[in-house]
CSV table of C-alpha atoms and ligand atoms in Angstrom, one decimal:
chain,number,residue,atom,x,y,z
A,232,MET,CA,-48.4,-133.4,99.8
A,233,THR,CA,-48.0,-130.2,101.8
A,234,GLU,CA,-50.4,-129.7,104.8
A,235,ALA,CA,-53.8,-128.5,103.7
A,236,THR,CA,-55.6,-125.7,105.6
A,237,THR,CA,-59.3,-126.1,106.3
A,238,ALA,CA,-61.3,-123.2,104.9
A,239,ARG,CA,-64.8,-122.3,103.9
A,240,ILE,CA,-65.8,-121.5,100.3
A,241,GLY,CA,-67.1,-118.0,101.2
A,242,ALA,CA,-63.8,-117.1,102.9
A,243,ILE,CA,-61.8,-118.2,99.9
A,244,ALA,CA,-64.0,-116.2,97.5
A,245,ALA,CA,-63.5,-113.1,99.6
A,246,ASP,CA,-59.7,-113.4,99.5
A,247,LEU,CA,-58.9,-115.2,96.3
A,248,ASP,CA,-55.5,-113.6,95.9
A,249,GLN,CA,-54.3,-115.2,99.1
A,250,PHE,CA,-55.8,-118.6,98.4
A,251,GLU,CA,-54.9,-119.1,94.8
A,252,GLY,CA,-52.7,-122.1,94.3
A,253,GLN,CA,-53.1,-123.2,97.9
A,254,LEU,CA,-54.0,-126.6,99.1
A,255,VAL,CA,-57.2,-126.5,101.1
A,256,THR,CA,-59.7,-128.9,102.7
A,257,LEU,CA,-63.4,-128.1,102.4
A,258,GLU,CA,-65.9,-129.6,104.7
A,259,GLY,CA,-69.4,-129.9,103.4
A,260,TRP,CA,-72.1,-131.9,101.5
A,261,LEU,CA,-72.4,-133.2,98.0
A,262,TYR,CA,-75.0,-131.0,96.4
A,263,ASN,CA,-74.8,-132.5,92.9
A,264,ARG,CA,-72.5,-134.5,90.6
A,265,ARG,CA,-71.9,-134.7,86.9
A,266,SER,CA,-69.5,-137.3,85.6
A,267,SER,CA,-67.8,-138.3,82.4
A,268,GLY,CA,-65.8,-141.6,82.5
A,269,LYS,CA,-62.6,-139.7,83.5
A,270,ILE,CA,-63.8,-136.7,85.5
A,271,HIS,CA,-66.3,-136.0,88.2
A,272,PHE,CA,-67.7,-132.5,88.6
A,273,LEU,CA,-68.7,-132.4,92.3
A,274,GLN,CA,-70.8,-129.5,93.5
A,275,LEU,CA,-69.8,-129.1,97.1
A,276,ARG,CA,-72.0,-127.1,99.5
A,277,ASP,CA,-70.5,-125.9,102.7
A,278,GLY,CA,-73.1,-123.5,104.2
A,279,THR,CA,-71.4,-120.4,102.7
A,280,ALA,CA,-71.7,-121.3,99.0
A,281,THR,CA,-71.6,-124.1,96.5
A,282,LEU,CA,-68.3,-124.8,94.6
A,283,GLN,CA,-67.4,-126.9,91.7
A,284,CYS,CA,-64.7,-129.4,92.6
A,285,VAL,CA,-63.1,-131.2,89.7
A,286,MET,CA,-61.9,-134.7,90.3
A,287,VAL,CA,-59.8,-136.2,87.5
A,288,LYS,CA,-59.4,-140.0,87.6
A,289,LYS,CA,-55.7,-140.2,86.9
A,290,GLU,CA,-54.9,-137.6,89.6
A,291,VAL,CA,-56.6,-139.3,92.6
A,292,ASP,CA,-56.7,-142.6,94.4
A,293,PRO,CA,-58.6,-145.1,92.1
A,294,ASP,CA,-60.8,-146.2,95.1
A,295,ALA,CA,-61.7,-142.6,96.0
A,296,PHE,CA,-62.7,-142.0,92.3
A,297,ALA,CA,-64.9,-145.1,92.2
A,298,ASP,CA,-66.5,-144.2,95.6
A,299,ALA,CA,-67.3,-140.7,94.3
A,300,SER,CA,-69.2,-142.0,91.3
A,301,LYS,CA,-71.7,-143.8,93.7
A,302,LEU,CA,-72.1,-141.1,96.4
A,303,PRO,CA,-75.7,-140.0,96.9
A,304,GLN,CA,-76.6,-136.4,97.0
A,305,GLU,CA,-76.2,-134.8,100.5
A,306,SER,CA,-73.5,-137.3,101.6
A,307,SER,CA,-71.1,-135.4,103.9
A,308,ILE,CA,-67.6,-135.2,102.5
A,309,ARG,CA,-64.2,-133.6,103.1
A,310,VAL,CA,-62.5,-132.6,99.9
A,311,THR,CA,-58.9,-131.6,99.7
A,312,GLY,CA,-57.6,-129.8,96.6
A,313,VAL,CA,-55.9,-126.8,95.0
A,314,VAL,CA,-57.7,-123.5,94.6
A,315,LYS,CA,-57.7,-122.6,90.9
A,316,ARG,CA,-58.8,-119.3,89.5
A,317,ASP,CA,-61.5,-119.8,86.8
A,318,GLU,CA,-63.4,-116.9,85.1
A,319,ARG,CA,-66.3,-119.2,84.2
A,320,SER,CA,-67.2,-119.9,87.8
A,321,PRO,CA,-69.6,-117.5,89.5
A,322,LEU,CA,-67.2,-117.6,92.5
A,323,GLY,CA,-64.2,-116.9,90.4
A,324,PHE,CA,-62.5,-120.3,91.2
A,325,GLU,CA,-62.8,-124.0,91.4
A,326,LEU,CA,-61.1,-126.8,93.3
A,327,GLY,CA,-58.7,-129.3,91.7
A,328,VAL,CA,-59.4,-132.3,93.8
A,329,LYS,CA,-56.5,-134.3,95.3
A,330,ALA,CA,-58.4,-136.3,97.9
A,331,LEU,CA,-61.9,-137.1,99.0
A,332,ASP,CA,-63.0,-138.4,102.3
A,333,VAL,CA,-66.6,-139.6,102.9
A,334,VAL,CA,-67.8,-138.6,106.4
A,335,SER,CA,-71.2,-140.1,106.1
A,336,LYS,CA,-72.8,-141.6,103.0
A,337,ALA,CA,-76.4,-140.3,102.7
A,338,ASP,CA,-79.5,-142.4,102.1
A,339,GLU,CA,-81.3,-141.7,98.8
A,340,TYR,CA,-82.2,-138.0,99.2
A,341,PRO,CA,-86.0,-137.3,99.1
A,342,ILE,CA,-85.8,-133.8,97.5
A,343,SER,CA,-85.0,-134.3,93.9
A,344,LYS,CA,-84.7,-131.9,90.9
A,345,LYS,CA,-88.3,-132.7,89.9
A,346,GLU,CA,-91.0,-130.3,91.1
A,347,HIS,CA,-92.4,-131.1,94.5
A,348,GLY,CA,-95.7,-129.8,96.0
A,349,VAL,CA,-95.7,-127.3,98.8
A,350,ALA,CA,-97.0,-129.8,101.4
A,351,PHE,CA,-94.1,-132.2,100.6
A,352,LEU,CA,-91.5,-129.5,100.8
A,353,MET,CA,-92.9,-128.1,104.0
A,354,ASP,CA,-93.0,-131.7,105.5
A,355,HIS,CA,-89.3,-131.8,104.6
A,356,ARG,CA,-88.5,-128.3,105.7
A,357,HIS,CA,-85.5,-129.5,107.8
A,358,LEU,CA,-83.9,-130.7,104.5
A,359,TRP,CA,-85.5,-128.1,102.2
A,360,LEU,CA,-83.5,-125.4,104.0
A,361,ARG,CA,-80.4,-126.8,102.3
A,362,SER,CA,-81.6,-125.9,98.8
A,363,SER,CA,-80.0,-122.9,97.2
A,364,ARG,CA,-83.2,-120.8,97.0
A,365,GLN,CA,-84.1,-121.4,100.7
A,366,HIS,CA,-80.5,-120.7,101.6
A,367,VAL,CA,-80.6,-117.3,100.0
A,368,ILE,CA,-83.9,-116.4,101.7
A,369,VAL,CA,-82.5,-117.3,105.2
A,370,ARG,CA,-79.4,-115.3,104.6
A,371,ILE,CA,-81.4,-112.2,103.5
A,372,ARG,CA,-83.6,-112.7,106.6
A,373,HIS,CA,-80.4,-112.6,108.6
A,374,THR,CA,-79.3,-109.4,106.9
A,375,ILE,CA,-82.7,-107.8,107.5
A,376,ILE,CA,-82.6,-108.7,111.2
A,377,LYS,CA,-79.1,-107.4,111.6
A,378,ALA,CA,-80.1,-104.1,109.9
A,379,VAL,CA,-83.1,-103.8,112.3
A,380,ARG,CA,-80.8,-104.1,115.3
A,381,ASP,CA,-78.1,-101.9,113.8
A,382,TYR,CA,-80.6,-99.2,113.0
A,383,PHE,CA,-82.0,-98.9,116.6
A,384,ASP,CA,-78.6,-99.6,118.3
A,385,GLY,CA,-77.1,-96.8,116.2
A,386,ASN,CA,-79.9,-94.3,116.9
A,387,GLY,CA,-79.9,-94.2,120.7
A,388,PHE,CA,-82.4,-97.0,121.4
A,389,THR,CA,-82.0,-99.4,124.2
A,390,LEU,CA,-83.0,-103.0,123.7
A,391,VAL,CA,-85.6,-104.1,126.3
A,392,ASP,CA,-86.9,-107.6,126.1
A,393,ALA,CA,-90.6,-108.2,126.6
A,394,PRO,CA,-92.1,-111.3,128.2
A,395,VAL,CA,-93.7,-114.1,126.2
A,396,PHE,CA,-96.2,-115.2,128.9
A,397,THR,CA,-98.7,-112.4,129.5
A,398,PRO,CA,-101.9,-112.1,131.6
A,399,ASN,CA,-103.8,-110.0,129.0
A,400,ALA,CA,-104.6,-109.4,125.4
A,401,VAL,CA,-103.0,-106.5,123.4
A,402,GLU,CA,-104.3,-106.9,119.9
A,403,GLY,CA,-107.9,-108.1,120.5
A,404,THR,CA,-109.1,-111.2,122.2
A,405,SER,CA,-110.2,-113.3,119.2
A,406,ASN,CA,-106.7,-114.6,118.2
A,407,LEU,CA,-105.1,-115.3,121.6
A,408,PHE,CA,-103.3,-118.5,122.4
A,409,GLY,CA,-104.1,-119.5,125.9
A,410,VAL,CA,-101.6,-121.5,128.0
A,411,GLU,CA,-101.9,-123.1,131.4
A,412,TYR,CA,-99.7,-121.1,133.8
A,413,PHE,CA,-99.7,-123.3,136.9
A,414,ASP,CA,-103.2,-122.7,138.3
A,415,ARG,CA,-103.9,-119.7,136.2
A,416,GLN,CA,-104.8,-118.8,132.6
A,417,ALA,CA,-102.0,-117.0,130.7
A,418,PHE,CA,-101.6,-116.1,127.0
A,419,LEU,CA,-98.7,-116.1,124.6
A,420,THR,CA,-97.8,-112.5,123.8
A,421,GLN,CA,-99.4,-110.9,120.7
A,422,SER,CA,-97.1,-107.8,121.0
A,423,GLY,CA,-94.5,-106.4,123.4
A,424,GLN,CA,-95.9,-102.9,123.0
A,425,LEU,CA,-97.4,-102.3,126.4
A,426,TYR,CA,-94.1,-103.4,128.1
A,427,MET,CA,-92.2,-101.1,125.7
A,428,GLU,CA,-94.4,-98.2,126.8
A,429,ALA,CA,-93.3,-98.8,130.4
A,430,ALA,CA,-89.7,-99.1,129.2
A,431,ALA,CA,-89.9,-95.9,127.2
A,432,MET,CA,-90.8,-94.0,130.4
A,433,ALA,CA,-87.6,-95.4,131.9
A,434,HIS,CA,-85.2,-95.1,128.9
A,435,GLY,CA,-86.8,-92.7,126.4
A,436,LYS,CA,-86.2,-94.7,123.3
A,437,VAL,CA,-86.5,-98.5,123.4
A,438,TYR,CA,-87.2,-101.5,121.2
A,439,CYS,CA,-88.0,-105.1,121.7
A,440,PHE,CA,-87.5,-107.9,119.2
A,441,GLY,CA,-88.9,-111.3,119.6
A,442,PRO,CA,-91.5,-113.9,118.7
A,443,THR,CA,-95.1,-113.0,118.9
A,444,PHE,CA,-98.2,-115.2,118.6
A,445,ARG,CA,-101.6,-115.0,117.0
A,446,ALA,CA,-104.1,-117.8,116.8
A,447,GLU,CA,-105.0,-117.0,113.2
A,448,LYS,CA,-107.7,-119.4,112.2
A,449,SER,CA,-107.6,-118.7,108.5
A,450,LYS,CA,-105.2,-119.8,105.9
A,451,THR,CA,-103.8,-116.7,104.2
A,452,ARG,CA,-100.5,-116.0,102.5
A,453,ARG,CA,-99.7,-113.2,105.0
A,454,HIS,CA,-100.4,-114.8,108.4
A,455,LEU,CA,-98.4,-117.0,110.6
A,456,THR,CA,-99.4,-118.1,114.1
A,457,GLU,CA,-95.8,-117.4,115.3
A,458,PHE,CA,-93.9,-114.5,113.8
A,459,TRP,CA,-91.1,-112.2,114.8
A,460,MET,CA,-91.8,-108.5,115.4
A,461,VAL,CA,-89.5,-105.6,116.2
A,462,GLU,CA,-91.3,-102.9,118.2
A,463,PRO,CA,-89.7,-99.4,118.9
A,464,GLU,CA,-91.4,-97.1,121.4
A,465,VAL,CA,-90.4,-93.5,122.0
A,466,ALA,CA,-91.3,-91.0,124.7
A,467,TYR,CA,-92.2,-87.5,123.6
A,468,LEU,CA,-92.9,-88.6,120.0
A,469,ASP,CA,-96.1,-87.8,118.2
A,470,LEU,CA,-97.7,-89.5,115.2
A,471,GLU,CA,-95.7,-87.4,112.7
A,472,GLY,CA,-92.5,-88.3,114.3
A,473,ASP,CA,-93.5,-91.9,114.4
A,474,MET,CA,-94.1,-91.9,110.6
A,475,ASP,CA,-90.7,-90.2,110.1
A,476,LEU,CA,-89.1,-93.0,112.1
A,477,ALA,CA,-90.8,-95.8,110.2
A,478,GLU,CA,-89.9,-94.2,106.9
A,479,ASP,CA,-86.2,-93.7,107.8
A,480,PHE,CA,-86.0,-97.2,109.3
A,481,LEU,CA,-87.5,-98.9,106.2
A,482,CYS,CA,-85.1,-97.1,103.8
A,483,PHE,CA,-82.1,-98.2,106.0
A,484,ILE,CA,-83.2,-101.8,105.8
A,485,VAL,CA,-83.7,-101.8,102.1
A,486,GLU,CA,-80.4,-100.1,101.5
A,487,ARG,CA,-78.6,-102.6,103.5
A,488,VAL,CA,-80.1,-105.5,101.7
A,489,LEU,CA,-79.4,-104.0,98.3
A,490,ALA,CA,-75.8,-103.3,99.3
A,491,LYS,CA,-75.2,-106.9,100.2
A,492,HIS,CA,-77.7,-109.1,98.3
A,493,THR,CA,-78.4,-107.6,94.8
A,494,GLU,CA,-77.2,-110.8,93.1
A,495,ASP,CA,-79.0,-113.0,95.6
A,496,LEU,CA,-82.2,-111.1,95.0
A,497,LYS,CA,-81.9,-111.6,91.2
A,498,THR,CA,-81.5,-115.4,91.7
A,499,LEU,CA,-84.9,-115.2,93.5
A,500,GLY,CA,-86.4,-113.5,90.5
A,501,ARG,CA,-86.8,-110.2,92.5
A,502,ASP,CA,-87.2,-107.0,90.5
A,503,VAL,CA,-84.3,-105.2,92.1
A,504,ASP,CA,-85.1,-101.9,90.4
A,505,ALA,CA,-88.4,-101.8,92.2
A,506,LEU,CA,-86.5,-102.0,95.5
A,507,ARG,CA,-84.1,-99.2,94.4
A,508,LYS,CA,-87.1,-96.9,94.3
A,509,VAL,CA,-87.7,-97.2,98.0
A,510,LYS,CA,-86.5,-93.7,98.9
A,511,LYS,CA,-87.8,-90.9,101.1
A,512,PRO,CA,-90.3,-89.4,101.1
A,513,PHE,CA,-93.0,-92.1,101.2
A,514,PRO,CA,-96.5,-91.0,100.3
A,515,ARG,CA,-98.7,-90.2,103.3
A,516,LEU,CA,-102.5,-90.6,103.0
A,517,THR,CA,-105.2,-90.3,105.5
A,518,HIS,CA,-107.4,-93.4,105.7
A,519,ALA,CA,-110.2,-91.3,104.1
A,520,GLU,CA,-107.9,-90.4,101.2
A,521,ALA,CA,-106.9,-94.0,100.8
A,522,VAL,CA,-110.5,-95.2,100.7
A,523,ASP,CA,-111.3,-92.7,98.0
A,524,LEU,CA,-108.2,-93.7,95.9
A,525,ILE,CA,-109.1,-97.4,96.2
A,526,ASN,CA,-112.7,-96.8,95.2
A,527,LYS,CA,-111.7,-94.6,92.3
A,528,ALA,CA,-109.5,-97.4,91.0
A,529,ILE,CA,-112.4,-99.9,91.4
A,530,ASP,CA,-114.8,-97.5,89.6
A,531,ASP,CA,-112.2,-96.8,86.8
A,532,GLY,CA,-111.6,-100.5,86.3
A,533,THR,CA,-107.9,-99.9,87.0
A,534,ALA,CA,-107.8,-101.6,90.4
A,535,ASP,CA,-105.0,-104.1,90.3
A,536,ARG,CA,-105.6,-106.9,92.8
A,537,ARG,CA,-103.0,-109.4,91.6
A,538,PRO,CA,-101.3,-110.9,94.6
A,539,ALA,CA,-97.6,-110.1,94.8
A,540,GLY,CA,-94.5,-112.3,94.6
A,541,THR,CA,-93.1,-115.5,93.2
A,542,GLU,CA,-93.0,-119.0,94.7
A,543,SER,CA,-90.7,-122.0,94.8
A,544,MET,CA,-93.5,-124.3,93.9
A,545,GLN,CA,-96.9,-124.1,92.4
A,546,HIS,CA,-98.9,-126.9,93.9
A,547,GLY,CA,-100.6,-128.1,97.0
A,548,GLU,CA,-101.3,-125.6,99.8
A,549,GLY,CA,-100.4,-122.8,97.5
A,550,ALA,CA,-103.3,-123.4,95.3
A,551,ASP,CA,-105.7,-123.6,98.2
A,552,ASP,CA,-104.5,-120.3,99.5
A,553,GLU,CA,-105.3,-118.6,96.3
A,554,GLN,CA,-108.9,-119.7,96.6
A,555,VAL,CA,-109.1,-118.3,100.1
A,556,ASP,CA,-107.7,-114.9,99.0
A,557,ALA,CA,-109.8,-114.7,95.9
A,558,THR,CA,-113.2,-113.0,95.9
A,559,PRO,CA,-115.4,-113.0,92.8
A,560,THR,CA,-116.0,-109.2,92.7
A,561,LEU,CA,-114.3,-106.2,94.2
A,562,THR,CA,-116.1,-104.7,97.1
A,563,ARG,CA,-115.7,-100.9,97.6
A,564,ALA,CA,-113.6,-99.8,100.6
A,565,ARG,CA,-115.5,-98.2,103.5
A,566,HIS,CA,-114.7,-95.1,105.4
A,567,ASP,CA,-115.8,-96.7,108.6
A,568,ASP,CA,-113.8,-99.9,108.4
A,569,ASP,CA,-110.3,-101.3,108.4
A,570,PHE,CA,-108.7,-102.5,105.2
A,571,GLY,CA,-108.7,-106.1,104.1
A,572,ALA,CA,-105.9,-107.8,102.3
A,573,GLU,CA,-107.3,-107.0,98.9
A,574,GLU,CA,-107.7,-103.3,99.6
A,575,GLU,CA,-104.1,-103.2,100.8
A,576,THR,CA,-103.0,-104.9,97.6
A,577,ILE,CA,-104.9,-102.4,95.4
A,578,LEU,CA,-103.7,-99.4,97.3
A,579,GLY,CA,-100.1,-100.6,97.5
A,580,ARG,CA,-100.0,-101.2,93.7
A,581,LEU,CA,-100.8,-97.6,93.1
A,582,PHE,CA,-97.4,-96.5,94.4
A,583,ASP,CA,-93.8,-97.4,93.7
A,584,ARG,CA,-92.7,-97.2,97.4
A,585,PRO,CA,-94.2,-98.0,100.7
A,586,VAL,CA,-97.3,-95.9,101.6
A,587,LEU,CA,-98.1,-94.6,105.0
A,588,VAL,CA,-101.8,-94.6,105.8
A,589,HIS,CA,-102.8,-92.8,108.9
A,590,ARG,CA,-105.9,-91.9,110.9
A,591,TYR,CA,-108.0,-95.1,110.5
A,592,PRO,CA,-111.5,-95.1,112.1
A,593,TYR,CA,-111.1,-95.0,115.9
A,594,ALA,CA,-113.9,-97.5,116.4
A,595,VAL,CA,-112.1,-100.4,114.6
A,596,LYS,CA,-108.7,-100.0,116.2
A,597,ALA,CA,-107.0,-101.3,119.3
A,598,PHE,CA,-107.9,-99.9,122.7
A,599,TYR,CA,-104.6,-98.1,123.3
A,600,MET,CA,-104.7,-95.8,120.3
A,601,LYS,CA,-105.0,-92.1,120.9
A,602,ARG,CA,-108.0,-90.3,119.5
A,603,ASP,CA,-107.3,-87.6,117.0
A,604,PRO,CA,-108.1,-84.3,118.8
A,605,GLU,CA,-109.0,-82.7,115.4
A,606,ASP,CA,-111.6,-85.5,114.5
A,607,ASP,CA,-112.8,-87.8,117.2
A,608,THR,CA,-113.9,-90.5,114.7
A,609,ARG,CA,-110.2,-91.0,113.9
A,610,ALA,CA,-107.3,-92.7,115.7
A,611,LEU,CA,-103.7,-91.3,115.6
A,612,CYS,CA,-102.4,-94.5,114.1
A,613,VAL,CA,-100.4,-95.5,111.0
A,614,ASP,CA,-100.0,-98.6,108.9
A,615,VAL,CA,-97.3,-98.9,106.3
A,616,LEU,CA,-98.3,-100.9,103.2
A,617,ALA,CA,-95.6,-102.3,101.0
A,618,PRO,CA,-95.7,-101.5,97.3
A,619,GLU,CA,-96.4,-104.1,94.6
A,620,GLY,CA,-99.2,-105.7,96.6
A,621,PHE,CA,-97.2,-107.1,99.5
A,622,GLY,CA,-99.6,-105.6,102.0
A,623,GLU,CA,-99.2,-104.2,105.6
A,624,ILE,CA,-95.7,-104.5,107.0
A,625,VAL,CA,-95.9,-102.0,109.9
A,626,GLY,CA,-98.7,-101.1,112.3
A,627,GLY,CA,-98.4,-98.4,115.0
A,628,GLY,CA,-99.2,-94.9,116.1
A,629,GLN,CA,-99.5,-92.6,119.0
A,630,ARG,CA,-100.7,-94.1,122.3
A,631,GLU,CA,-103.5,-92.8,124.6
A,632,ASP,CA,-101.7,-90.9,127.3
A,633,ASP,CA,-104.8,-89.7,129.2
A,634,LEU,CA,-105.9,-91.8,132.1
A,635,ASP,CA,-109.6,-91.2,131.9
A,636,ALA,CA,-109.7,-91.7,128.1
A,637,LEU,CA,-107.8,-95.0,128.4
A,638,LEU,CA,-110.0,-96.2,131.2
A,639,SER,CA,-113.1,-95.7,129.1
A,640,ARG,CA,-111.4,-97.5,126.2
A,641,ILE,CA,-110.6,-100.5,128.3
A,642,GLU,CA,-114.2,-100.6,129.4
A,643,ALA,CA,-115.6,-100.1,125.8
A,644,HIS,CA,-113.4,-103.0,124.6
A,645,GLY,CA,-114.8,-105.2,127.4
A,646,LEU,CA,-111.3,-105.7,128.8
A,647,PRO,CA,-110.7,-106.5,132.5
A,648,GLN,CA,-109.3,-103.3,134.2
A,649,GLU,CA,-107.4,-105.2,137.0
A,650,VAL,CA,-104.8,-106.7,134.7
A,651,PHE,CA,-104.1,-103.3,133.1
A,652,GLU,CA,-103.5,-101.5,136.4
A,653,TRP,CA,-99.8,-101.4,135.9
A,654,TYR,CA,-100.3,-100.0,132.4
A,655,LEU,CA,-102.7,-97.4,133.7
A,656,ASP,CA,-99.9,-96.4,136.2
A,657,LEU,CA,-97.9,-95.2,133.3
A,658,ARG,CA,-100.6,-92.5,132.9
A,659,ARG,CA,-100.6,-91.8,136.6
A,660,TYR,CA,-96.9,-91.2,137.0
A,661,GLY,CA,-95.5,-88.7,134.5
A,662,SER,CA,-97.6,-89.5,131.4
A,663,VAL,CA,-96.2,-88.1,128.2
A,664,PRO,CA,-97.2,-88.2,124.5
A,665,HIS,CA,-95.5,-91.3,123.1
A,666,SER,CA,-95.6,-93.4,120.0
A,667,GLY,CA,-94.2,-96.6,118.4
A,668,PHE,CA,-94.8,-99.3,115.9
A,669,GLY,CA,-94.3,-103.0,115.1
A,670,LEU,CA,-92.7,-104.3,112.0
A,671,GLY,CA,-93.3,-107.9,111.1
A,672,ILE,CA,-90.1,-109.6,110.0
A,673,GLU,CA,-91.7,-112.2,107.8
A,674,ARG,CA,-93.9,-109.8,105.9
A,675,THR,CA,-90.8,-107.6,105.4
A,676,VAL,CA,-88.7,-110.6,104.1
A,677,ALA,CA,-91.6,-111.6,101.8
A,678,TRP,CA,-91.7,-108.0,100.4
A,679,ILE,CA,-88.0,-107.6,100.0
A,680,CYS,CA,-87.4,-111.1,98.6
A,681,GLY,CA,-90.5,-110.8,96.4
A,682,LEU,CA,-92.1,-114.0,97.9
A,683,HIS,CA,-95.7,-114.7,97.4
A,684,HIS,CA,-96.2,-116.5,100.8
A,685,VAL,CA,-94.8,-115.9,104.3
A,686,ARG,CA,-94.2,-119.6,104.8
A,687,GLU,CA,-90.9,-119.4,103.0
A,688,THR,CA,-89.6,-116.4,105.0
A,689,ILE,CA,-89.1,-118.1,108.4
A,690,PRO,CA,-87.0,-121.3,108.9
A,691,PHE,CA,-89.8,-123.3,110.5
A,692,PRO,CA,-93.2,-121.7,109.9
A,693,ARG,CA,-96.1,-122.2,112.3
A,694,MET,CA,-99.5,-121.9,110.7
A,695,LEU,CA,-103.1,-123.2,111.3
A,696,GLU,CA,-102.3,-126.6,109.9
A,697,ARG,CA,-98.5,-126.7,110.4
A,698,LEU,CA,-96.8,-127.4,113.7
A,699,SER,CA,-93.9,-129.6,112.4
A,700,PRO,CA,-91.1,-130.2,111.6
B,1039,4AD,O1,-100.5,-104.3,113.2
B,1039,4AD,P1,-100.1,-105.2,114.4
B,1039,4AD,O2,-101.1,-106.1,114.9
B,1039,4AD,O3,-99.6,-104.2,115.5
B,1039,4AD,C1,-99.2,-104.5,116.8
B,1039,4AD,O4,-99.1,-105.6,117.2
B,1039,4AD,C2,-98.8,-103.3,117.6
B,1039,4AD,N1,-99.0,-103.6,119.0
B,1039,4AD,C3,-97.3,-103.0,117.3
B,1039,4AD,C4,-96.8,-101.7,118.0
B,1039,4AD,O5,-97.3,-100.7,117.8
B,1039,4AD,N2,-95.8,-101.9,118.8
B,1039,4AD,O6,-98.8,-106.0,114.0
B,1039,4AD,C5,-97.6,-105.3,113.6
B,1039,4AD,C6,-97.0,-106.0,112.4
B,1039,4AD,C7,-97.9,-106.1,111.1
B,1039,4AD,O7,-97.9,-104.9,110.4
B,1039,4AD,C8,-97.4,-107.2,110.4
B,1039,4AD,O8,-96.2,-106.9,109.7
B,1039,4AD,C9,-97.0,-108.2,111.5
B,1039,4AD,O9,-96.8,-107.4,112.6
B,1039,4AD,N3,-98.0,-109.2,111.7
B,1039,4AD,C10,-98.0,-110.5,111.3
B,1039,4AD,N4,-97.0,-111.1,110.5
B,1039,4AD,C11,-97.2,-112.4,110.3
B,1039,4AD,N5,-98.3,-113.1,110.7
B,1039,4AD,C12,-99.3,-112.5,111.4
B,1039,4AD,N6,-100.3,-113.2,111.9
B,1039,4AD,C13,-99.1,-111.1,111.8
B,1039,4AD,N7,-99.8,-110.2,112.5
B,1039,4AD,C14,-99.2,-109.1,112.4
B,1040,MG,MG1,-102.0,-104.1,111.9
């Protein structure tokens, strides 16, 4: 036998002309097996894809053939064979097996073809990640993160990392995780924004990308306690410019995912045509206009409050969450309040692309938001709501750049001024209008992949009742 080269399935698929007829060794895991007396059809998973390897009894060592008939799922194996073009294979080829080497025989695998509940799958998340659907989601998440970085890196932004230990709250004090920091109290960061404001005054256009933490005490399908957020911040940018940036950025991400993953999205059951509609311009509504639209839909009886997305399983925690989300009757949206999940769903379902809602009531928004000079009941902020009922994916706006206005906001929010002195300095030394936003990666993955719950969008989710694996 000539020397086999070690290769990965994905690399062979990408260059089939070169590999056709070649002897290769694939290193992976047994995903599935079908056998007749004389042939084993082995599905080999190697991290890039799953390939059918055909093992014919009379062409291999008899012991190896017998071993293969007893191998449990997820045993690790090395398979050597010849690459054969095959039009019936989704990859365009299969492997004609010459030799099989068992690296480690697996115990009986706990995740079987039968339906499992959410709690069971989440308890086995470390293994569940190997299944084809979860594999696709993680790869799309990777593409989204790469697109996020490429967008900012290609548009003059500098990456500036924000700290995770912080001395203060950014997004309200009710969902802070406190940590012991030697003899002091510290918190896990809720957002890198305030640090990005400092960095924007040094670099003009910056972004940070990292994990952020919120002690969310309710179970909802949109909240994690640890999630990844990308936060651009730009000096000399107003709210209009901020909305343009968010719009352009979201179009770039969706285009990238469609270019690379249309087939993957279809395997998830995602309506790809709906994603193709994500093109500029996005509708822009004031909060007041949005409230009127929601209430009109409620009054007309056309309000569509169905939660978005599909799921890999229909039992356990999933069912509980539905009860948490559900309310018996629709409550009208209010002009003086923020939106709840249901209002975001109803509004998002009125449009075929993301909708930008700006100028929420000043009183209900974070302390750092700039007041609208045209209407002092409004903040110069924007939320982007995904279509099809996936809810808020972006929150941001123009920041208060006036020292006195900011001081009075810190006081009004009952926040300790001392810890914000450095932040106030940004208004003392060359203050400029500036804006930014935060995009939640998991909400974005849920929307783009069409997933009902954020728990499947991150490799190891952290939620109220889940800290392991
Ligand atoms: O709207 P948020 O709270 O905005 C901020 O933190 C700003 N300081 C960002 C900025 O302007 N630099 O959060 C931004 C986004 C939300 O739109 C949502 O996508 C995501 O972060 N997010 C969460 N995702 C998952 N679980 C949670 N508990 C989330 N909270 C916010
Ligand atoms: Mg928000």
